[in-house]
CSV table of C-alpha atoms and ligand atoms in Angstrom, one decimal:
chain,number,residue,atom,x,y,z
U,1,MET,CA,-20.3,76.5,23.1
U,2,LYS,CA,-21.3,72.8,23.9
U,3,LEU,CA,-18.7,71.2,26.2
U,4,GLN,CA,-17.3,68.0,24.8
U,5,ALA,CA,-14.1,65.9,25.3
U,6,ILE,CA,-11.2,66.5,23.3
U,7,ARG,CA,-11.4,64.9,19.9
U,8,GLY,CA,-10.1,61.2,19.9
U,9,MET,CA,-10.3,61.1,23.8
U,10,HIS,CA,-13.2,59.4,25.3
U,11,ASP,CA,-14.9,58.7,28.7
U,12,TYR,CA,-15.4,55.4,30.2
U,13,LEU,CA,-18.9,55.1,31.4
U,14,PRO,CA,-19.8,52.7,34.4
U,15,VAL,CA,-20.6,49.7,32.0
U,16,GLU,CA,-17.0,50.3,30.6
U,17,THR,CA,-15.3,50.9,33.8
U,18,ALA,CA,-16.9,47.6,35.3
U,19,LEU,CA,-15.7,45.8,32.3
U,20,LEU,CA,-12.2,47.4,32.5
U,21,GLU,CA,-12.0,46.2,36.2
U,22,HIS,CA,-13.2,42.6,35.2
U,23,ILE,CA,-10.7,42.5,32.5
U,24,GLU,CA,-7.7,43.8,34.6
U,25,LYS,CA,-8.7,41.4,37.3
U,26,ILE,CA,-8.5,38.5,35.0
U,27,LEU,CA,-5.4,39.5,33.1
U,28,LYS,CA,-3.4,40.2,36.3
U,29,LYS,CA,-4.3,36.9,37.8
U,30,ILE,CA,-2.7,35.2,34.7
U,31,LEU,CA,0.3,37.6,34.7
U,32,PHE,CA,0.9,36.8,38.3
U,33,SER,CA,0.9,33.1,37.4
U,34,TYR,CA,3.4,33.6,34.8
U,35,GLY,CA,5.7,35.5,37.3
U,36,TYR,CA,5.3,39.0,36.1
U,37,ASN,CA,5.7,42.1,38.4
U,38,GLU,CA,3.9,45.3,37.9
U,39,ILE,CA,6.1,48.5,37.1
U,40,SER,CA,4.7,52.1,36.7
U,41,PHE,CA,6.2,55.0,35.0
U,42,PRO,CA,5.3,58.5,34.4
U,43,ILE,CA,2.8,59.5,31.7
U,44,VAL,CA,5.3,62.2,30.4
U,45,GLU,CA,9.1,61.7,29.3
U,46,LYS,CA,11.6,63.7,27.7
U,47,THR,CA,10.8,63.7,23.8
U,48,SER,CA,14.3,62.6,23.0
U,49,LEU,CA,13.5,59.2,24.6
U,50,PHE,CA,10.7,58.5,22.3
U,51,LYS,CA,12.7,59.7,19.1
U,52,LYS,CA,15.7,57.5,20.2
U,53,ALA,CA,13.7,54.5,21.0
U,54,ILE,CA,10.8,54.4,18.5
U,55,GLY,CA,12.8,55.9,15.6
U,56,SER,CA,12.5,59.2,13.9
U,57,ILE,CA,11.0,58.2,10.6
U,58,THR,CA,7.9,56.3,12.0
U,59,ASP,CA,4.5,57.7,12.0
U,60,VAL,CA,4.6,57.8,15.8
U,61,VAL,CA,7.4,60.1,16.1
U,62,GLU,CA,6.9,62.1,12.8
U,63,LYS,CA,3.3,63.2,13.4
U,64,GLU,CA,1.5,61.4,16.3
U,65,MET,CA,3.2,62.6,19.5
U,66,TYR,CA,1.9,65.2,21.8
U,67,ILE,CA,4.9,67.4,22.3
U,68,PHE,CA,5.1,70.5,24.6
U,69,LYS,CA,7.6,72.6,26.4
U,70,ASP,CA,7.8,72.7,30.3
U,71,ARG,CA,8.6,76.1,32.1
U,72,LYS,CA,12.3,75.7,31.4
U,73,GLY,CA,11.8,75.1,27.8
U,74,GLU,CA,12.7,71.3,27.7
U,75,SER,CA,10.8,69.3,25.2
U,76,LEU,CA,8.4,66.6,26.9
U,77,THR,CA,6.0,64.2,25.3
U,78,LEU,CA,3.0,62.4,26.5
U,79,ARG,CA,3.9,58.8,26.2
U,80,PRO,CA,2.9,57.1,23.0
U,81,GLU,CA,3.6,53.7,24.3
U,82,GLY,CA,5.3,52.1,27.0
U,83,THR,CA,8.4,50.1,26.0
U,84,ALA,CA,10.5,53.0,25.8
U,85,SER,CA,9.7,54.2,29.3
U,86,CYS,CA,10.1,50.7,30.5
U,87,VAL,CA,13.8,50.3,29.2
U,88,ARG,CA,14.6,53.8,30.4
U,89,ALA,CA,13.4,52.9,33.9
U,90,GLY,CA,15.4,49.7,33.6
U,91,ILE,CA,18.7,51.5,32.6
U,92,GLU,CA,18.1,54.1,35.2
U,93,HIS,CA,17.6,51.8,38.1
U,94,GLY,CA,20.1,49.2,36.9
U,95,PHE,CA,17.7,46.4,37.0
U,96,LEU,CA,18.4,44.9,33.6
U,97,TYR,CA,21.9,44.3,33.6
U,98,ASN,CA,22.6,40.4,33.9
U,99,LYS,CA,19.3,40.0,35.2
U,100,GLU,CA,16.1,38.3,33.9
U,101,GLN,CA,13.2,40.6,34.4
U,102,LYS,CA,9.3,40.1,33.7
U,103,PHE,CA,7.2,43.2,33.8
U,104,TRP,CA,3.7,44.5,33.2
U,105,TYR,CA,2.1,47.9,33.3
U,106,LYS,CA,-1.2,49.5,32.4
U,107,GLY,CA,-2.2,52.9,31.5
U,108,PRO,CA,-3.1,55.6,29.0
U,109,MET,CA,-1.0,56.3,26.0
U,110,PHE,CA,-1.4,59.2,23.6
U,111,ARG,CA,-1.1,59.3,19.8
U,112,TYR,CA,-2.3,62.3,17.6
U,113,GLU,CA,-4.0,59.7,15.2
U,114,ARG,CA,-6.9,60.4,12.9
U,115,PRO,CA,-9.7,59.4,15.2
U,116,GLN,CA,-12.0,56.6,14.0
U,117,LYS,CA,-13.9,53.7,15.7
U,118,GLY,CA,-11.3,52.0,17.6
U,119,ARG,CA,-8.6,54.4,17.2
U,120,TYR,CA,-8.2,57.1,19.8
U,121,ARG,CA,-5.9,59.8,20.6
U,122,GLN,CA,-5.9,58.7,24.3
U,123,PHE,CA,-6.1,55.0,24.7
U,124,ASN,CA,-5.4,52.4,27.3
U,125,GLN,CA,-2.8,49.5,27.2
U,126,ILE,CA,-1.7,46.7,29.3
U,127,GLY,CA,1.9,46.3,28.2
U,128,VAL,CA,4.4,43.4,28.9
U,129,GLU,CA,8.1,43.5,28.7
U,130,VAL,CA,10.6,40.5,29.3
U,131,PHE,CA,14.5,41.2,29.5
U,132,GLY,CA,17.2,38.9,29.5
U,133,HIS,CA,16.0,35.9,27.4
U,134,LYS,CA,17.2,35.6,23.8
U,135,GLY,CA,15.7,32.2,22.6
U,136,PRO,CA,12.1,31.6,21.2
U,137,ASP,CA,10.9,29.9,24.2
U,138,ILE,CA,10.1,33.3,25.6
U,139,ASP,CA,8.5,34.4,22.5
U,140,ALA,CA,6.3,31.2,22.7
U,141,GLU,CA,5.4,31.7,26.3
U,142,LEU,CA,4.3,35.2,25.8
U,143,ILE,CA,1.9,33.9,23.3
U,144,PHE,CA,0.6,31.1,25.3
U,145,MET,CA,-0.2,33.7,27.9
U,146,THR,CA,-2.2,36.0,25.7
U,147,HIS,CA,-3.9,32.8,24.3
U,148,ARG,CA,-4.8,32.1,27.9
U,149,TRP,CA,-6.2,35.6,28.3
U,150,TRP,CA,-8.5,35.2,25.5
U,151,ARG,CA,-9.8,31.9,27.0
U,152,ALA,CA,-10.4,33.4,30.2
U,153,LEU,CA,-12.4,36.2,28.7
U,154,CYS,CA,-14.3,33.8,26.5
U,155,ILE,CA,-13.2,35.5,23.1
U,156,SER,CA,-11.0,32.9,21.8
U,157,ASP,CA,-13.5,32.4,18.7
U,158,TYR,CA,-12.9,36.0,17.9
U,159,VAL,CA,-9.3,36.4,17.6
U,160,LYS,CA,-6.7,35.1,15.2
U,161,LEU,CA,-2.8,35.1,15.6
U,162,GLU,CA,-0.5,36.3,12.8
U,163,ILE,CA,3.3,36.0,13.4
U,164,ASN,CA,6.5,36.9,11.3
U,165,SER,CA,10.1,37.3,11.6
U,166,ILE,CA,11.6,40.5,10.4
U,167,GLY,CA,15.1,39.2,11.1
U,168,SER,CA,18.2,41.2,12.4
U,169,LYS,CA,19.3,44.6,11.4
U,170,SER,CA,21.5,43.3,8.5
U,171,GLU,CA,19.0,41.0,7.2
U,172,ARG,CA,16.4,43.8,7.1
U,173,ALA,CA,18.8,46.2,5.5
U,174,ARG,CA,19.5,43.6,2.6
U,175,TYR,CA,15.7,43.1,2.3
U,176,ARG,CA,15.0,46.7,2.3
U,177,LYS,CA,17.2,47.1,-0.7
U,178,VAL,CA,15.4,44.6,-2.6
U,179,LEU,CA,12.0,45.9,-1.7
U,180,VAL,CA,12.8,49.4,-2.5
U,181,SER,CA,14.0,48.3,-6.0
U,182,PHE,CA,10.5,46.5,-6.5
U,183,LEU,CA,8.7,49.5,-5.2
U,184,LYS,CA,10.5,52.0,-7.5
U,185,LEU,CA,9.9,49.7,-10.5
U,186,ASN,CA,6.2,49.9,-9.6
U,187,LYS,CA,6.0,53.4,-8.6
U,188,HIS,CA,2.9,54.3,-10.7
U,189,HIS,CA,0.8,51.9,-8.6
U,190,LEU,CA,1.8,53.8,-5.3
U,191,ASP,CA,-0.3,56.4,-3.5
U,192,GLU,CA,1.0,59.5,-2.0
U,193,THR,CA,1.9,58.3,1.5
U,194,CYS,CA,3.7,55.1,0.0
U,195,LEU,CA,5.7,57.2,-2.3
U,196,LYS,CA,6.9,59.3,0.5
U,197,ARG,CA,7.9,56.2,2.5
U,198,ILE,CA,9.9,54.6,-0.2
U,199,ASP,CA,13.2,56.3,0.9
U,200,THR,CA,12.3,56.7,4.6
U,201,ASN,CA,10.4,53.7,5.9
U,202,PRO,CA,9.8,51.3,2.9
U,203,LEU,CA,8.9,48.2,5.1
U,204,ARG,CA,5.8,50.3,6.3
U,205,ILE,CA,4.4,50.2,2.8
U,206,LEU,CA,3.8,46.6,3.4
U,207,ASP,CA,1.2,47.6,6.0
U,208,SER,CA,-0.7,49.7,3.5
U,209,LYS,CA,-4.7,49.3,3.6
U,210,ASN,CA,-5.0,50.4,0.0
U,211,ASN,CA,-6.5,47.6,-2.1
U,212,ASN,CA,-4.5,48.3,-5.4
U,213,ILE,CA,-1.3,48.5,-3.4
U,214,LYS,CA,-2.2,45.3,-1.5
U,215,LYS,CA,-2.6,43.5,-4.8
U,216,LEU,CA,0.8,44.8,-6.0
U,217,LEU,CA,2.4,43.7,-2.8
U,218,ASN,CA,1.4,40.0,-3.6
U,219,ASP,CA,4.3,40.0,-6.0
U,220,ALA,CA,6.7,41.8,-3.7
U,221,PRO,CA,9.8,40.1,-2.3
U,222,LEU,CA,9.2,38.7,1.1
U,223,ILE,CA,11.4,39.2,4.2
U,224,THR,CA,11.1,35.6,5.2
U,225,ASP,CA,13.6,34.8,2.2
U,226,TYR,CA,16.1,37.1,3.4
U,227,LEU,CA,16.5,35.7,7.0
U,228,ASP,CA,19.8,34.0,7.9
U,229,GLU,CA,20.1,30.5,9.4
U,230,ASN,CA,20.1,31.7,12.9
U,231,SER,CA,16.9,33.9,12.6
U,232,LYS,CA,15.0,31.1,10.6
U,233,LYS,CA,16.0,28.5,13.3
U,234,HIS,CA,14.7,31.0,16.0
U,235,PHE,CA,11.3,31.4,13.9
U,236,ASP,CA,11.0,27.6,13.3
U,237,ASN,CA,11.4,26.8,16.8
U,238,LEU,CA,8.7,29.3,17.8
U,239,CYS,CA,6.4,27.9,15.1
U,240,LYS,CA,7.1,24.3,16.8
U,241,PHE,CA,6.4,25.4,20.3
U,242,LEU,CA,3.0,27.0,19.1
U,243,LYS,CA,2.1,23.8,17.1
U,244,LEU,CA,2.8,21.7,20.2
U,245,ALA,CA,0.6,23.9,22.3
U,246,GLY,CA,-2.2,23.6,19.8
U,247,ILE,CA,-2.3,27.3,19.0
U,248,SER,CA,-3.3,28.1,15.4
U,249,TYR,CA,-1.5,30.9,13.7
U,250,THR,CA,-0.8,32.5,10.3
U,251,ILE,CA,2.5,33.5,9.1
U,252,ASN,CA,2.1,37.1,7.5
U,253,PRO,CA,5.2,37.9,5.9
U,254,LYS,CA,4.0,41.4,5.4
U,255,LEU,CA,3.6,42.1,9.3
U,256,VAL,CA,6.2,44.5,10.3
U,257,ARG,CA,4.9,46.8,12.9
U,258,GLY,CA,5.0,50.4,13.2
U,259,LEU,CA,7.9,51.1,15.5
U,260,ASP,CA,11.5,50.8,14.6
U,261,TYR,CA,12.9,49.0,17.4
U,262,TYR,CA,11.5,45.6,16.5
U,263,ASN,CA,13.5,42.5,15.1
U,264,ARG,CA,13.0,38.9,14.6
U,265,THR,CA,9.7,37.6,16.2
U,266,VAL,CA,6.8,39.9,15.6
U,267,PHE,CA,3.2,39.0,16.3
U,268,GLU,CA,-0.2,40.5,16.4
U,269,TRP,CA,-3.7,39.0,17.5
U,270,VAL,CA,-6.2,40.4,15.4
U,271,THR,CA,-10.2,40.5,15.1
U,272,LYS,CA,-12.6,40.9,12.4
U,273,ASN,CA,-15.3,41.9,14.9
U,274,ILE,CA,-14.8,45.6,15.7
U,275,GLY,CA,-14.3,47.2,12.3
U,276,SER,CA,-11.1,48.2,10.4
U,277,GLN,CA,-9.1,48.7,13.6
U,278,GLY,CA,-8.7,44.9,14.2
U,279,ALA,CA,-5.4,44.8,15.7
U,280,LEU,CA,-6.1,43.9,19.4
U,281,CYS,CA,-2.6,43.1,20.7
U,282,GLY,CA,0.7,43.3,19.2
U,283,GLY,CA,4.4,42.9,19.8
U,284,GLY,CA,7.8,41.6,19.3
U,285,ARG,CA,11.4,41.3,20.1
U,286,TYR,CA,13.6,44.4,20.6
U,287,ASP,CA,17.0,42.9,21.2
U,288,TYR,CA,18.9,46.1,20.3
U,289,LEU,CA,16.9,48.7,22.1
U,290,VAL,CA,18.5,48.5,25.6
U,291,GLU,CA,21.9,49.1,24.2
U,292,GLN,CA,20.5,51.8,21.9
U,293,LEU,CA,19.4,53.7,24.9
U,294,GLY,CA,22.6,53.4,26.7
U,295,GLY,CA,22.4,50.4,28.6
U,296,ASN,CA,24.3,46.9,28.3
U,297,ALA,CA,23.1,44.8,25.3
U,298,THR,CA,20.1,42.8,26.8
U,299,PRO,CA,17.8,40.7,24.7
U,300,ALA,CA,14.1,41.6,25.1
U,301,ILE,CA,10.7,41.0,23.9
U,302,GLY,CA,7.2,42.8,24.8
U,303,PHE,CA,3.8,43.6,23.5
U,304,ALA,CA,0.8,45.7,24.3
U,305,ILE,CA,-3.0,45.0,24.3
U,306,GLY,CA,-5.3,47.9,23.5
U,307,LEU,CA,-8.0,47.8,26.2
U,308,ASP,CA,-10.4,50.1,24.4
U,309,ARG,CA,-10.4,47.7,21.5
U,310,LEU,CA,-10.8,44.7,24.0
U,311,ILE,CA,-13.8,46.4,25.6
U,312,MET,CA,-15.3,46.8,22.1
U,313,LEU,CA,-14.7,43.3,21.3
U,314,ILE,CA,-16.2,42.0,24.6
U,315,LYS,CA,-19.1,44.3,24.2
U,316,THR,CA,-19.8,42.9,20.6
U,317,ALA,CA,-19.5,39.3,21.6
U,318,TYR,CA,-21.7,39.8,24.6
U,319,PRO,CA,-24.0,42.7,23.9
U,320,ASN,CA,-26.1,42.4,26.9
U,321,LEU,CA,-23.2,42.1,29.6
U,322,ASN,CA,-23.4,44.6,32.3
U,323,LEU,CA,-21.0,43.9,35.2
U,324,ASN,CA,-22.2,46.7,37.2
U,325,LYS,CA,-23.2,45.0,40.5
U,326,LYS,CA,-26.8,45.7,41.6
U,327,VAL,CA,-27.6,46.9,45.1
U,328,ASP,CA,-28.1,44.1,47.7
U,329,ALA,CA,-30.5,45.9,50.0
U,330,TYR,CA,-32.3,49.2,50.0
U,331,ILE,CA,-33.3,51.0,53.2
U,332,ILE,CA,-36.5,52.8,53.1
U,333,GLY,CA,-37.8,55.4,55.7
U,334,THR,CA,-41.6,56.1,56.0
U,335,SER,CA,-41.2,59.6,56.9
U,336,ASN,CA,-38.5,62.4,56.6
U,337,ASN,CA,-38.2,62.7,60.4
U,338,ILE,CA,-36.5,59.5,60.6
U,339,LYS,CA,-33.3,60.1,58.5
U,340,ASN,CA,-31.3,59.4,61.5
U,341,SER,CA,-32.5,56.0,61.8
U,342,THR,CA,-32.2,55.1,58.1
U,343,LEU,CA,-28.6,56.6,57.7
U,344,PHE,CA,-27.3,55.1,60.8
U,345,LEU,CA,-28.9,51.6,60.2
U,346,ALA,CA,-26.9,51.6,56.9
U,347,GLU,CA,-23.8,52.7,58.7
U,348,LYS,CA,-24.0,49.8,61.3
U,349,ILE,CA,-24.7,47.2,58.6
U,350,ARG,CA,-21.6,48.6,56.5
U,351,ASN,CA,-19.5,48.2,59.7
U,352,TYR,CA,-20.5,44.6,60.1
U,353,LEU,CA,-21.2,43.6,56.5
U,354,PRO,CA,-18.8,45.6,54.4
U,355,LYS,CA,-19.2,43.4,51.3
U,356,LEU,CA,-22.9,44.2,51.1
U,357,ARG,CA,-23.9,46.8,48.6
U,358,LEU,CA,-26.3,49.0,50.3
U,359,MET,CA,-28.3,52.2,49.5
U,360,THR,CA,-30.7,54.4,51.5
U,361,ASN,CA,-33.4,56.6,50.3
U,362,TYR,CA,-32.1,60.3,50.1
U,363,GLY,CA,-34.2,63.3,50.5
U,364,GLU,CA,-38.1,62.9,50.6
U,365,GLY,CA,-40.2,60.5,48.7
U,366,SER,CA,-43.5,58.5,49.2
U,367,LEU,CA,-43.3,55.0,50.2
U,368,LYS,CA,-44.2,53.8,46.6
U,369,LYS,CA,-41.5,56.0,45.1
U,370,GLN,CA,-38.9,54.5,47.5
U,371,PHE,CA,-40.0,51.0,46.8
U,372,ASN,CA,-39.7,51.8,43.0
U,373,LEU,CA,-36.2,52.8,43.5
U,374,ALA,CA,-35.4,49.7,45.4
U,375,TYR,CA,-36.5,47.8,42.3
U,376,LYS,CA,-34.6,50.0,40.0
U,377,TYR,CA,-31.4,49.5,41.8
U,378,GLY,CA,-31.9,45.7,41.6
U,379,ALA,CA,-32.2,45.3,45.4
U,380,LYS,CA,-33.2,41.8,46.7
U,381,LEU,CA,-34.2,42.9,50.1
U,382,ALA,CA,-35.9,46.3,51.3
U,383,LEU,CA,-35.6,47.4,54.9
U,384,VAL,CA,-38.3,49.5,56.0
U,385,ILE,CA,-38.4,51.9,59.2
U,386,GLY,CA,-41.2,54.0,60.3
U,387,GLU,CA,-42.2,55.8,63.4
U,388,ASN,CA,-43.7,52.6,64.9
U,389,GLU,CA,-40.7,50.4,63.9
U,390,ILE,CA,-38.4,52.9,65.7
U,391,ALA,CA,-40.7,52.9,68.8
U,392,SER,CA,-40.6,49.0,69.0
U,393,ASN,CA,-36.9,48.7,67.9
U,394,LYS,CA,-37.9,46.7,64.8
U,395,VAL,CA,-37.4,46.8,61.0
U,396,PHE,CA,-39.7,45.5,58.5
U,397,VAL,CA,-38.1,43.3,56.0
U,398,LYS,CA,-39.4,42.6,52.5
U,399,ASP,CA,-37.9,40.1,50.0
U,400,LEU,CA,-38.3,41.9,46.7
U,401,CYS,CA,-38.0,38.8,44.8
U,402,MET,CA,-40.3,36.4,46.6
U,403,GLY,CA,-42.7,39.0,48.1
U,404,ASN,CA,-42.2,37.5,51.7
U,405,LYS,CA,-42.3,40.2,54.6
U,406,GLU,CA,-41.5,40.0,58.3
U,407,LEU,CA,-41.1,42.3,61.2
U,408,ILE,CA,-37.7,41.6,63.1
U,409,SER,CA,-35.8,43.2,66.0
U,410,GLN,CA,-33.3,45.8,64.8
U,411,ASN,CA,-30.6,43.6,66.9
U,412,ASP,CA,-31.4,40.7,64.5
U,413,VAL,CA,-30.9,42.6,61.2
U,414,ILE,CA,-27.2,41.8,60.7
U,415,LEU,CA,-27.9,38.2,61.3
U,416,LYS,CA,-31.0,38.4,59.0
U,417,LEU,CA,-28.8,39.9,56.3
U,418,LYS,CA,-25.9,37.5,56.7
U,419,ASP,CA,-28.2,34.5,56.4
U,420,PHE,CA,-30.1,36.1,53.5
U,421,PHE,CA,-27.1,36.9,51.4
U,422,LYS,CA,-25.3,33.8,52.2
U,423,LYS,CA,-26.9,32.1,49.2
U,424,TYR,CA,-25.8,34.8,46.9
U,425,ASN,CA,-22.2,35.1,48.1
Q,501,LIG,P1,1.3,49.3,19.6
Q,501,LIG,O1,1.7,50.1,20.8
Q,501,LIG,O2,1.3,50.3,18.2
Q,501,LIG,O3,2.2,48.0,19.3
Q,501,LIG,O4,-0.2,48.8,19.8
Q,501,LIG,C1,-0.6,47.8,20.6
Q,501,LIG,C2,-2.1,47.7,20.8
Q,501,LIG,O5,-2.4,49.1,21.2
Q,501,LIG,C3,-2.8,47.6,19.4
Q,501,LIG,O6,-2.8,46.2,19.1
Q,501,LIG,C4,-4.2,48.5,19.6
Q,501,LIG,O7,-5.0,47.4,20.2
Q,501,LIG,C5,-3.8,49.4,20.7
Q,501,LIG,N1,-3.7,50.7,20.0
Q,501,LIG,C6,-2.5,51.4,19.3
Q,501,LIG,N2,-2.9,52.4,19.0
Q,501,LIG,C7,-4.2,52.7,19.3
Q,501,LIG,C8,-5.1,53.8,19.2
Q,501,LIG,N3,-4.9,55.1,18.5
Q,501,LIG,N4,-6.3,53.8,19.6
Q,501,LIG,C9,-6.9,52.5,20.4
Q,501,LIG,N5,-6.0,51.5,20.5
Q,501,LIG,C10,-4.8,51.5,19.9
């Protein structure tokens, strides 16, 4: 049997891990500048947490969770998202009540979805959650921050912002009624999935990718017409802030998002450049969730960005990008008897110059083969030691870009490297 990763789960090869590190570094710097602190929670939680938080009639809870029993028979779930855990942690440690909090977290999420390009069963997210602010200013600031991320990652031209307001629970309930009537009148146009959703989660039908249904939905009632004055004002103010900041957006009245806990502002950054799974980052307000999970009523908003899709987008935009650092210097031994000298010269250099990326030749190999390896790893300098060099306490140094060679005293190697790599650092 051929050994393979589990369907929908994929490896990150060094090109991707280097890209991930680069992305994280940039995002973390910006998160820091907006006052966020990192939080981290377990990958496994009680199943009841997700059922309560996400809603039992959502796709995630109905069919996408990895659920298993532990040895005592307790039902546990591999986390499908981070918000529920963040709220659970906030209530458990008492850091939400009457406090304003800004958190971010990262890590793998698990959903048993049908795998395809950009849609995995294990995927990575960076999530952001803010507690204690009810106004549209924080909604705007979250979007400003994501906008800044795209600029820092040089992908602003590839992403577009969609926003919507899905109102409060009661506004949604009113809207749901008229939407259901409309859908029932047009039942014959709906596919099997949508028919099932009419009575369970009709708003999700607005998300349908089926072209005939999309056409039908052009005539469907819009949630934006069922918002009360306060929700309208909140949304108008958000739009005003975005305009003032020069951030373009489209109001998409059909954007409802997949999880039940959202209310009022919802948003998504989407791209057309990575295929059909174009949602890159999405979130919204969830003002009821803390109370729903047993805490004191606390307004909240958050979003998550899918790192797998972000990596795909950056790779599409910059196909030749490879952030794996080349080797700076390569140490060559002219015979196998002098391994001591090459290995320990490398150790000495690492003691003094820990930032330098250094490799030595392992095992046996002709001089030619070792030089070829030095070129292959992209080394700029080769340091060569042979019997003669050992006897005279010298090292032969070759600049692999310019071809210059010189014989220097072993005592001067550190100074030489410091001087040579100054121009690169
Ligand atoms: P959500 O947690 O559903 O709000 O999704 C937030 C972001 O996570 C999305 O915009 C995607 O970029 C990413 N995402 C969600 N589900 C998947 C998946 N199955 N595979 C890869 N990325 C995903």
